[in-house]
Coordinates of C-alpha atoms in Angstrom, one line a residue:
Chain A
M665 CA 100.4 131.6 55.4
S666 CA 103.6 129.7 55.2
R667 CA 103.7 125.9 54.0
T668 CA 103.9 123.6 57.0
T669 CA 107.2 121.7 57.4
P670 CA 106.4 117.8 57.9
R671 CA 108.2 118.4 61.3
Q672 CA 105.3 120.9 61.7
A673 CA 103.0 118.5 60.7
G674 CA 104.0 115.7 62.5
R675 CA 103.7 118.2 65.9
R676 CA 100.5 119.0 64.8
L677 CA 98.9 115.3 64.3
G678 CA 101.0 114.6 67.7
R679 CA 98.9 117.1 69.3
A680 CA 95.4 116.1 68.0
W681 CA 96.0 112.6 68.5
L682 CA 97.1 112.9 72.2
L683 CA 93.6 115.8 72.4
L684 CA 91.4 113.4 71.1
G685 CA 93.3 110.6 73.7
F686 CA 92.5 112.3 76.6
A687 CA 89.1 113.4 75.4
F688 CA 87.8 109.5 75.1
L689 CA 89.7 108.7 79.1
Y690 CA 88.0 111.6 80.4
L691 CA 84.5 111.8 78.6
P692 CA 83.1 109.3 81.0
I693 CA 83.7 111.0 84.1
V694 CA 82.6 114.5 82.6
A695 CA 79.0 112.8 81.6
L696 CA 79.0 111.3 85.3
V697 CA 79.3 114.9 87.0
L698 CA 77.3 116.9 84.6
Y699 CA 74.2 114.1 84.9
S700 CA 74.4 114.0 88.5
F701 CA 73.0 117.2 88.9
S702 CA 70.3 116.4 86.0
D703 CA 66.6 116.5 87.4
S704 CA 65.5 114.2 85.2
P705 CA 65.4 110.5 85.9
V706 CA 66.5 109.4 82.8
P707 CA 70.0 109.8 83.5
T708 CA 71.1 110.5 79.9
R709 CA 68.4 113.6 79.5
W710 CA 69.3 117.0 80.5
G711 CA 66.4 118.0 82.9
G712 CA 67.7 121.2 84.5
F713 CA 70.1 121.6 87.8
T714 CA 69.0 119.8 90.8
L715 CA 70.9 118.2 93.6
K716 CA 68.1 116.0 94.8
W717 CA 69.9 113.2 94.1
Y718 CA 72.7 113.9 96.3
A719 CA 70.0 114.9 99.2
A720 CA 68.6 110.9 98.5
L721 CA 71.9 109.5 99.0
G722 CA 71.8 110.4 102.7
H723 CA 68.9 108.3 102.9
D724 CA 69.9 105.5 101.1
R725 CA 70.9 102.7 103.3
E726 CA 71.9 100.3 101.1
M727 CA 74.2 102.6 99.9
L728 CA 76.0 104.2 103.1
N729 CA 76.1 100.7 104.4
G730 CA 78.4 99.6 101.7
L731 CA 80.2 103.0 101.4
W732 CA 81.5 102.0 105.7
L733 CA 82.3 98.3 104.6
S734 CA 84.4 99.3 101.3
L735 CA 86.4 101.9 103.2
Q736 CA 87.1 99.5 106.0
I737 CA 88.2 96.6 103.4
A738 CA 90.1 99.5 101.6
F739 CA 92.2 100.7 104.6
L740 CA 93.2 97.5 105.9
T741 CA 94.0 96.6 101.9
A742 CA 95.9 99.2 101.7
C743 CA 98.2 98.8 104.8
G744 CA 98.3 94.9 104.5
A745 CA 99.7 95.4 100.7
V746 CA 101.9 98.0 101.2
V747 CA 103.3 96.2 104.0
L748 CA 103.8 93.0 102.2
G749 CA 104.6 94.6 99.2
T750 CA 107.1 96.0 99.9
L751 CA 109.0 92.8 101.5
A752 CA 108.0 91.3 98.1
A753 CA 109.2 94.2 96.2
F754 CA 112.7 94.2 98.9
A755 CA 113.1 90.5 98.4
L756 CA 113.1 90.9 94.9
V757 CA 115.6 93.6 94.1
K758 CA 118.1 93.6 97.2
Y759 CA 118.2 89.9 97.6
R760 CA 118.6 89.1 93.5
R761 CA 119.2 85.3 94.1
F762 CA 117.3 82.7 96.5
R763 CA 115.7 79.5 96.2
G764 CA 112.3 79.6 94.6
R765 CA 112.8 83.1 92.8
T766 CA 111.1 82.5 89.5
L767 CA 108.0 81.0 91.3
F768 CA 108.2 83.8 93.9
S769 CA 108.4 86.9 91.0
G770 CA 106.1 84.8 88.8
M771 CA 103.3 84.6 91.9
V772 CA 103.8 88.6 92.7
S773 CA 102.8 89.4 89.1
A774 CA 100.2 87.2 88.5
P775 CA 97.6 88.7 89.9
L776 CA 98.0 92.0 87.9
V777 CA 97.1 90.0 84.6
M778 CA 95.2 86.8 85.9
P779 CA 91.4 87.5 85.4
E780 CA 89.8 87.9 88.4
V781 CA 86.7 85.5 87.9
I782 CA 89.9 83.0 87.9
V783 CA 91.3 84.4 90.9
G784 CA 88.0 85.4 93.6
L785 CA 86.8 81.6 92.6
S786 CA 90.0 79.5 93.4
L787 CA 90.4 81.7 96.3
L788 CA 86.8 81.0 97.6
L789 CA 86.8 77.0 97.4
M790 CA 90.1 77.4 99.2
L791 CA 88.2 79.3 101.7
V792 CA 85.3 77.0 101.7
S793 CA 87.6 73.9 102.4
V794 CA 89.1 75.7 105.2
Q795 CA 85.6 76.2 106.8
R796 CA 84.6 72.6 106.4
V797 CA 87.4 71.9 108.6
L798 CA 88.0 74.6 110.8
G799 CA 84.3 75.8 110.8
F800 CA 85.7 79.5 110.1
P801 CA 86.1 82.3 108.3
E802 CA 82.5 83.1 108.0
R803 CA 81.9 84.9 104.2
G804 CA 82.9 88.5 105.2
L805 CA 84.8 91.4 105.7
L806 CA 87.8 89.2 106.1
T807 CA 87.4 87.4 103.5
I808 CA 87.2 90.0 101.2
W809 CA 89.7 91.3 102.8
L810 CA 92.2 88.1 101.7
G811 CA 91.3 88.4 98.1
H812 CA 91.4 92.2 97.8
L813 CA 95.0 91.9 99.6
L814 CA 96.2 89.7 96.7
V815 CA 95.6 91.8 94.1
G816 CA 96.4 94.7 96.3
M817 CA 100.1 93.5 97.3
A818 CA 101.0 93.0 93.5
Y819 CA 100.2 96.5 92.5
A820 CA 102.2 97.6 95.9
T821 CA 105.1 95.6 95.1
V822 CA 105.0 97.0 91.2
V823 CA 105.2 100.4 92.3
V824 CA 107.6 99.8 95.4
Q825 CA 110.3 97.8 93.4
A826 CA 110.3 100.7 90.6
R827 CA 111.5 103.3 93.2
L828 CA 114.1 100.7 94.6
Q829 CA 115.5 100.2 91.5
E830 CA 116.5 103.4 91.0
M831 CA 117.7 104.2 94.9
N832 CA 121.2 104.8 94.7
P833 CA 122.6 102.0 96.8
Q834 CA 125.7 104.2 98.0
L835 CA 123.6 106.3 100.5
E836 CA 122.5 102.9 102.3
E837 CA 126.4 101.9 102.7
A838 CA 127.5 105.2 103.3
A839 CA 125.2 104.7 106.5
M840 CA 126.6 101.6 107.6
D841 CA 129.8 102.8 107.0
L842 CA 129.4 105.3 109.4
G843 CA 128.0 103.0 112.1
A844 CA 124.2 102.8 111.5
R845 CA 123.2 99.7 112.4
P846 CA 120.6 97.7 109.6
G847 CA 117.9 98.7 111.9
Q848 CA 118.3 102.5 112.0
V849 CA 119.8 102.6 108.2
F850 CA 116.4 101.3 106.8
L851 CA 114.5 104.0 109.2
L852 CA 116.5 106.7 108.8
V853 CA 117.8 106.4 105.2
T854 CA 116.2 103.4 102.9
L855 CA 112.1 104.3 104.6
P856 CA 112.5 108.1 103.9
L857 CA 114.0 107.8 100.8
M858 CA 110.7 105.6 99.8
A859 CA 108.1 107.7 101.6
Q860 CA 106.9 108.9 98.6
S861 CA 106.3 105.5 96.6
L862 CA 104.8 104.1 99.6
A863 CA 102.5 106.4 99.9
S864 CA 101.3 105.8 96.1
A865 CA 101.5 102.2 96.7
W866 CA 98.9 102.9 99.6
L867 CA 96.3 105.2 97.8
L868 CA 96.7 102.8 94.4
T869 CA 95.9 100.1 96.7
F870 CA 93.2 101.7 98.3
T871 CA 91.0 103.0 95.7
L872 CA 91.6 99.8 94.2
S873 CA 90.3 98.0 96.8
L874 CA 87.7 100.4 97.0
D875 CA 86.4 99.6 93.4
D876 CA 86.7 96.3 92.9
V877 CA 83.3 94.0 92.3
V878 CA 84.4 90.7 91.1
L879 CA 86.5 89.4 93.5
S880 CA 84.4 90.7 96.7
A881 CA 81.3 89.0 94.9
F882 CA 83.1 85.6 95.2
L883 CA 83.9 86.5 98.6
S884 CA 81.6 88.5 100.3
G885 CA 78.7 86.6 102.7
P886 CA 75.0 87.3 103.4
G887 CA 75.6 90.1 105.5
A888 CA 78.3 91.8 103.5
T889 CA 77.4 93.8 100.6
T890 CA 80.2 96.5 99.4
L891 CA 79.6 99.4 97.5
P892 CA 80.8 98.5 94.4
L893 CA 78.4 95.5 94.7
V894 CA 75.6 97.7 95.5
I895 CA 76.5 99.7 92.3
F896 CA 77.2 97.3 90.0
S897 CA 73.7 95.5 91.2
R898 CA 71.8 98.6 90.3
A899 CA 73.7 99.3 87.2
R900 CA 72.4 96.0 85.7
L901 CA 69.1 96.9 85.8
G902 CA 69.4 100.5 84.3
L903 CA 70.5 103.6 84.6
D904 CA 70.3 105.4 88.1
P905 CA 70.7 109.0 88.9
S906 CA 71.7 107.7 92.5
V907 CA 74.5 106.2 90.7
N908 CA 75.6 109.3 89.1
A909 CA 75.7 111.6 92.6
I910 CA 77.7 108.6 94.2
A911 CA 80.2 108.6 91.4
T912 CA 80.5 112.3 91.8
V913 CA 81.4 112.2 95.5
L914 CA 83.6 109.5 95.0
V915 CA 85.0 110.9 92.0
S916 CA 85.9 114.4 94.1
V917 CA 87.1 112.9 96.9
V918 CA 89.8 110.8 95.0
A919 CA 90.5 114.2 92.9
V920 CA 90.9 116.1 96.2
G921 CA 92.6 113.2 98.1
V922 CA 95.5 113.0 94.6
A923 CA 96.1 116.5 94.3
G924 CA 96.6 116.8 98.2
A925 CA 99.2 114.1 98.2
S926 CA 101.2 114.9 94.9
Y927 CA 101.1 118.4 96.1
L928 CA 102.5 117.3 99.7
I929 CA 104.9 115.1 97.7
A930 CA 106.3 118.2 95.4
R931 CA 106.5 120.3 98.9
A932 CA 108.7 117.5 100.3
E933 CA 110.7 117.0 97.4
R934 CA 111.2 121.0 96.9
E935 CA 112.8 120.7 100.6
R936 CA 114.9 117.8 100.4
L937 CA 116.0 119.9 97.3
R938 CA 116.5 123.0 99.0
A939 CA 118.4 121.3 102.0
A940 CA 120.6 119.7 100.0
S941 CA 121.5 122.7 97.7
Q942 CA 122.2 124.4 101.4
A943 CA 124.4 121.4 102.5
Q944 CA 126.5 122.2 99.5
R945 CA 127.0 125.4 99.3
A946 CA 128.2 125.2 103.4
S947 CA 130.3 122.6 102.8
G948 CA 131.5 124.3 99.7
Chain B
M1047 CA 125.4 82.1 95.7
P1048 CA 127.8 80.3 98.4
V1049 CA 127.8 81.9 101.9
A1050 CA 130.4 80.7 104.8
V1051 CA 128.8 80.0 108.0
S1052 CA 131.2 79.5 111.0
P1053 CA 129.5 77.1 112.6
A1054 CA 130.1 78.1 116.3
K1055 CA 128.2 81.6 115.6
P1056 CA 125.0 81.6 115.4
R1057 CA 123.2 83.2 112.5
S1058 CA 123.8 87.0 111.7
R1059 CA 120.9 89.5 112.3
P1060 CA 120.7 90.1 108.1
G1061 CA 120.6 86.4 108.1
R1062 CA 117.1 86.8 109.7
G1063 CA 116.4 89.7 108.5
R1064 CA 116.9 88.1 105.2
L1065 CA 114.8 85.0 105.9
A1066 CA 111.7 87.2 106.9
V1067 CA 111.8 89.6 104.1
I1068 CA 111.7 87.1 101.5
G1069 CA 109.9 84.2 103.7
L1070 CA 106.7 86.2 104.8
P1071 CA 105.6 87.3 101.5
Y1072 CA 106.3 83.7 100.0
G1073 CA 104.6 82.3 102.7
W1074 CA 101.4 84.2 102.1
L1075 CA 101.6 83.9 98.2
L1076 CA 102.2 80.3 98.8
V1077 CA 99.3 80.0 101.0
F1078 CA 97.0 82.7 99.3
F1079 CA 98.0 82.2 95.5
L1080 CA 99.5 78.7 94.4
L1081 CA 97.2 76.6 97.2
P1082 CA 93.9 77.8 95.8
F1083 CA 95.3 76.8 92.3
L1084 CA 95.8 73.4 93.3
I1085 CA 92.0 73.0 95.4
L1086 CA 90.5 74.5 91.7
V1087 CA 92.2 72.6 90.0
K1088 CA 91.4 69.3 92.1
I1089 CA 87.7 70.2 92.4
S1090 CA 87.6 70.7 88.4
L1091 CA 88.2 67.2 88.6
S1092 CA 85.1 66.1 90.7
E1093 CA 82.0 65.2 90.7
M1094 CA 79.0 67.0 91.9
D1095 CA 77.2 64.7 94.6
T1096 CA 73.8 66.2 94.8
V1097 CA 75.0 69.2 96.7
V1098 CA 78.2 68.2 97.8
I1099 CA 81.7 68.3 96.1
K1100 CA 82.8 64.5 96.4
D1101 CA 85.9 63.6 97.0
L1102 CA 89.2 63.5 95.5
I1103 CA 90.8 60.5 98.0
T1104 CA 88.5 58.9 100.3
W1105 CA 89.3 56.6 103.1
A1106 CA 86.8 53.1 102.5
D1107 CA 86.9 49.8 104.0
G1108 CA 91.0 50.2 105.0
R1109 CA 91.5 51.0 101.6
L1110 CA 92.7 54.3 100.2
Q1111 CA 90.6 55.2 96.8
L1112 CA 90.9 57.9 94.6
T1113 CA 88.2 59.0 92.4
V1114 CA 88.7 61.2 89.7
T1115 CA 86.5 62.7 86.9
G1116 CA 87.5 64.4 83.4
A1117 CA 83.5 64.5 83.1
N1118 CA 83.5 67.9 83.5
F1119 CA 86.2 68.7 80.5
G1120 CA 84.1 66.1 78.9
Y1121 CA 81.4 68.7 78.7
I1122 CA 83.0 71.7 77.7
A1123 CA 84.7 69.5 74.8
Q1124 CA 81.4 68.5 73.7
D1125 CA 79.3 71.3 73.9
P1126 CA 79.5 74.2 71.2
L1127 CA 78.2 76.7 73.9
Y1128 CA 81.3 76.4 75.7
L1129 CA 83.8 76.5 72.6
E1130 CA 81.9 79.2 71.0
T1131 CA 82.0 81.0 74.3
Y1132 CA 86.1 80.4 74.4
L1133 CA 86.7 81.5 70.7
A1134 CA 84.0 84.4 71.5
S1135 CA 86.0 85.5 74.1
L1136 CA 89.8 85.2 72.5
K1137 CA 87.8 87.1 69.1
Y1138 CA 86.9 89.7 72.0
A1139 CA 90.1 89.7 73.6
G1140 CA 92.2 90.3 70.3
I1141 CA 90.4 92.6 69.0
T1142 CA 90.6 94.7 71.8
T1143 CA 94.4 94.5 72.4
A1144 CA 94.8 95.1 67.9
C1145 CA 92.8 98.8 69.1
C1146 CA 94.4 99.3 72.0
L1147 CA 98.0 99.0 70.2
L1148 CA 96.7 101.1 67.4
L1149 CA 94.9 104.1 69.4
G1150 CA 97.7 103.7 71.8
Y1151 CA 101.1 103.5 70.1
P1152 CA 100.6 106.7 68.7
F1153 CA 99.9 107.9 72.4
A1154 CA 102.5 106.6 73.8
Y1155 CA 105.0 107.9 71.0
F1156 CA 103.6 111.3 70.7
M1157 CA 103.6 111.5 75.0
A1158 CA 107.7 110.4 74.7
R1159 CA 108.3 113.3 72.0
A1160 CA 106.4 115.7 74.0
R1161 CA 108.8 118.4 75.5
S1162 CA 110.3 116.9 78.4
T1163 CA 108.4 119.5 80.9
V1164 CA 105.1 118.4 79.8
Q1165 CA 105.6 115.0 79.8
P1166 CA 105.0 114.6 83.9
A1167 CA 101.6 116.1 83.3
L1168 CA 100.8 113.9 80.7
L1169 CA 101.6 110.8 82.1
M1170 CA 99.6 112.0 85.7
L1171 CA 96.5 112.5 82.9
V1172 CA 96.6 109.1 82.1
M1173 CA 97.3 107.3 85.5
L1174 CA 94.1 109.5 86.7
P1175 CA 91.4 107.6 85.6
F1176 CA 92.9 104.8 87.3
W1177 CA 92.3 106.8 90.3
T1178 CA 88.5 107.1 89.9
S1179 CA 86.4 104.0 90.0
F1180 CA 86.2 101.0 87.0
L1181 CA 83.2 100.3 87.5
L1182 CA 81.4 103.4 87.3
R1183 CA 83.4 104.7 84.1
V1184 CA 81.9 101.8 82.6
Y1185 CA 78.9 102.5 83.7
A1186 CA 79.1 105.8 81.9
W1187 CA 79.2 104.2 78.7
K1188 CA 75.8 103.1 79.5
G1189 CA 74.7 106.1 79.2
L1190 CA 76.9 107.9 76.8
L1191 CA 76.3 104.7 74.2
G1192 CA 72.4 105.0 74.7
E1193 CA 69.6 106.3 73.2
H1194 CA 70.1 109.9 73.6
G1195 CA 73.4 109.2 74.5
W1196 CA 76.4 112.2 73.7
V1197 CA 78.2 109.7 71.7
T1198 CA 75.6 108.1 69.6
Q1199 CA 74.2 111.0 68.7
A1200 CA 78.0 111.8 67.4
L1201 CA 78.4 109.0 65.7
A1202 CA 75.0 109.2 63.8
A1203 CA 75.6 113.0 62.8
L1204 CA 79.0 111.5 61.5
G1205 CA 77.3 108.9 59.5
I1206 CA 79.2 106.3 61.5
N1207 CA 76.3 104.3 62.7
S1208 CA 75.2 102.9 59.5
L1209 CA 78.7 101.7 59.0
L1210 CA 78.7 100.0 62.2
A1211 CA 75.5 98.3 61.1
R1212 CA 77.1 97.2 57.6
A1213 CA 79.9 95.7 59.4
G1214 CA 77.6 93.9 61.8
L1215 CA 79.2 95.6 65.1
V1216 CA 75.2 96.8 65.8
P1217 CA 72.2 94.6 64.8
D1218 CA 70.6 98.4 63.2
A1219 CA 72.0 102.3 62.9
A1220 CA 69.3 103.3 65.9
Q1221 CA 70.9 101.0 68.5
L1222 CA 74.6 100.9 69.7
M1223 CA 74.0 99.4 73.8
N1224 CA 74.0 95.8 74.4
T1225 CA 76.2 94.9 71.4
P1226 CA 79.4 93.7 70.1
F1227 CA 80.2 97.2 69.2
S1228 CA 79.3 98.6 72.9
L1229 CA 81.3 96.0 74.8
L1230 CA 84.5 96.8 72.3
V1231 CA 84.0 100.6 73.1
G1232 CA 84.2 99.7 77.1
M1233 CA 87.0 97.1 76.3
V1234 CA 89.5 99.8 74.7
Y1235 CA 88.4 101.8 76.7
T1236 CA 89.0 100.6 80.2
Y1237 CA 91.9 98.8 79.1
L1238 CA 93.9 101.9 76.9
P1239 CA 95.8 102.8 79.4
F1240 CA 97.2 99.4 80.2
M1241 CA 98.7 99.5 76.6
I1242 CA 99.8 103.2 76.8
L1243 CA 101.9 102.8 80.1
P1244 CA 104.4 100.1 79.4
L1245 CA 105.0 101.6 75.8
Y1246 CA 105.5 105.3 76.8
A1247 CA 108.4 103.6 79.4
H1248 CA 109.7 101.9 76.4
L1249 CA 109.7 104.7 74.4
S1250 CA 110.9 107.8 76.3
K1251 CA 113.8 105.9 77.0
M1252 CA 114.6 105.7 73.9
D1253 CA 118.2 106.8 72.6
M1254 CA 117.0 108.9 69.9
R1255 CA 120.7 109.5 68.7
L1256 CA 120.2 106.2 66.8
L1257 CA 117.1 108.0 65.2
E1258 CA 119.6 111.1 64.1
A1259 CA 122.0 108.2 62.5
A1260 CA 119.7 106.2 60.4
L1261 CA 117.9 109.7 58.9
D1262 CA 121.9 110.8 58.2
L1263 CA 122.8 107.4 56.8
G1264 CA 119.5 108.6 54.4
A1265 CA 116.8 106.8 56.0
T1266 CA 113.2 107.9 55.5
P1267 CA 111.4 109.1 58.5
W1268 CA 108.5 105.9 57.6
V1269 CA 112.0 103.6 57.4
A1270 CA 113.5 104.9 60.4
F1271 CA 110.5 104.3 62.7
W1272 CA 110.1 100.8 61.1
R1273 CA 113.2 99.9 61.3
I1274 CA 114.6 101.7 64.7
T1275 CA 111.6 102.6 67.4
V1276 CA 109.2 99.9 66.7
P1277 CA 112.1 96.9 67.0
L1278 CA 113.4 99.2 70.2
S1279 CA 110.0 99.6 71.7
K1280 CA 108.7 95.4 71.0
A1281 CA 109.1 94.5 74.9
G1282 CA 106.8 97.6 75.5
I1283 CA 104.7 96.1 72.9
I1284 CA 104.5 92.6 74.0
A1285 CA 104.0 93.7 77.9
G1286 CA 101.3 96.0 76.5
S1287 CA 99.7 93.5 74.4
M1288 CA 99.1 91.1 77.3
L1289 CA 98.5 93.0 80.3
V1290 CA 95.2 94.1 77.9
F1291 CA 94.5 90.7 76.2
I1292 CA 94.9 88.2 79.4
P1293 CA 92.4 90.2 81.6
C1294 CA 90.2 91.0 78.5
V1295 CA 89.8 86.8 78.0
G1296 CA 87.9 86.5 81.4
E1297 CA 86.4 89.9 82.1
F1298 CA 82.9 89.5 83.6
V1299 CA 81.7 93.2 84.8
I1300 CA 82.2 94.7 81.3
P1301 CA 80.3 92.3 79.3
E1302 CA 77.8 92.4 82.1
L1303 CA 76.7 95.8 81.9
L1304 CA 77.5 96.5 78.0
G1305 CA 77.6 93.5 75.9
G1306 CA 74.0 92.5 76.1
P1307 CA 72.6 88.9 75.0
Q1308 CA 74.2 88.8 71.4
T1309 CA 78.1 88.9 73.4
L1310 CA 78.9 85.5 75.4
M1311 CA 82.1 85.4 77.4
I1312 CA 83.8 83.0 79.1
G1313 CA 83.8 84.8 82.0
R1314 CA 80.4 85.4 82.3
V1315 CA 79.4 81.6 82.0
L1316 CA 81.8 80.7 84.5
W1317 CA 80.2 83.1 86.8
D1318 CA 76.4 81.4 85.7
E1319 CA 77.8 78.1 86.5
F1320 CA 79.3 79.2 89.6
F1321 CA 76.2 81.9 91.2
S1322 CA 73.1 80.0 89.0
N1323 CA 73.8 76.4 88.9
N1324 CA 75.7 76.3 91.5
D1325 CA 77.9 73.6 90.2
W1326 CA 81.1 74.3 91.5
P1327 CA 82.9 71.5 89.2
M1328 CA 82.3 73.1 86.5
A1329 CA 82.9 76.4 87.0
S1330 CA 86.6 75.3 88.4
G1331 CA 86.7 73.2 84.9
L1332 CA 85.9 76.6 82.8
A1333 CA 88.7 78.5 85.0
V1334 CA 91.5 75.4 84.5
V1335 CA 90.8 75.3 80.6
M1336 CA 91.0 79.5 80.8
I1337 CA 93.9 79.4 82.6
L1338 CA 95.5 76.8 80.0
L1339 CA 94.8 79.0 77.0
I1340 CA 96.5 82.0 78.6
I1341 CA 99.2 80.6 80.1
V1342 CA 101.5 80.6 77.0
P1343 CA 100.9 84.7 76.6
L1344 CA 101.4 84.8 80.9
A1345 CA 104.7 83.1 80.4
L1346 CA 105.9 85.3 77.4
F1347 CA 104.7 88.6 79.9
H1348 CA 107.4 87.1 82.7
R1349 CA 109.8 86.7 80.2
Y1350 CA 109.5 90.2 78.7
Q1351 CA 108.5 91.9 82.3
A1352 CA 112.1 90.5 83.5
Q1353 CA 114.0 91.6 80.3
S1354 CA 112.8 94.7 80.4
R1355 CA 113.5 95.2 84.0
E1356 CA 117.1 93.8 83.1
A1357 CA 117.5 96.7 80.1
G1358 CA 116.3 98.8 82.7
Q1359 CA 119.1 98.3 85.4

């Protein structure tokens, strides 16, 4: 065996570090999936293959109701966050100077880092004050949605903003020079160019909302228990095989969703490139 | 930027569009982000009156009265429990940030040095855990670090458990769960991607010719790393550290699931004041102090974010 050069040694160290890092990141997910098939009431002991925890999920009214409420909130959050986030990203990228820009950009990114207990508590205190005066809103779907929208909007803004910044403004200018009205430019040029980032912002805010515990706990009412709240209260008591089963279901759904979305995005990108090269050949 | 508007014409369409594009999200944030904070501060200054929170401003006998109390903050300052909890929160957040940086910097570095064809795949692998439930991934550590958990057994086989016990991170070598150690594992695990991503963004943009120049001029690889690579990724280090540190200070879910009784953090205390004691002014007071503690890092984060955005253009 030949002696290793420092460069080779560095490459080996790098590979090992990345491998261990990814093992660390994926270990809990693998454990959840494996133990959801374990026929043992203690979820850390292997007790032979079973599907009984999945069968039990079908009768678990608390989980199913929580899942339904969570899906509704996540859908509404993702739609609202993409709209507000896109507007905010446009304001920050396209209109570089306006009054109060510093305050605006601060408020947009603060929910990204702010501890959720603070965001949840302050929003709840306001909603309670409003309710005392106006008699609504009752705590439930609407109030949870408001909280999730606040955080979701921050994430959506970051994703869309990154795309807008790398977008070539000449494409829009060219369309305008060719006589397109601002609305047409937006619909026919800007929107298709951003479609990918809008899709990933939608998916990201959807999954974030589906996952949130703290905001939901502050903003939910007696009749509105989201799935994470159900899972959290069970997990606090100890290990519960039903949690492993629902975890595996969610992980698979997300994996399929993300894989499908990236496939569609990659296909659209390939077609766009082919169309561009064909157009170039035709003109050349 | 001065804009010439002829008085005869009504405002043009783009003007109205601009107003809507800025005004909608701006107004929304003012109402649902800033206003709640002002109300939080207001309530932290009021006292509890059996079940209702007393109003700060009341109208009595034809006179406006302002009732402000610093009592909530007095309690926070006097009670050693609160002070210790704040200190513990800062300590755990600091250790988590340091561990994330130590693990995440080489990770991001090697990612940025990987072949450009595999980089998108590596990035995707770092992002993927974001798409799966954070709550469930933290819950999984309960099993992994439990009595018969894989990690517990692996660490015991390597003799690390007794080292941890000697370092005071676990009470004895037999128990890893519900200790400062399990809390830190959970926090480092959860926040590691938040450190890796900004670091990778900066390291992958780096101009490699600078490193070659340093090596040509006789610097050793180690010196080149310290004098070129680290300073160039400073904005990434700061952004990553803030993205980890600030939410860690107020973290509630991880200490609740993995921390056990020894590790009291301020997020949990606030939660208890609110949900168990129903003392809303006290909970608000704790939140206000927490905001004061993180406002400097937050401002730093924001400044460096703006800087790196400018650098990216």
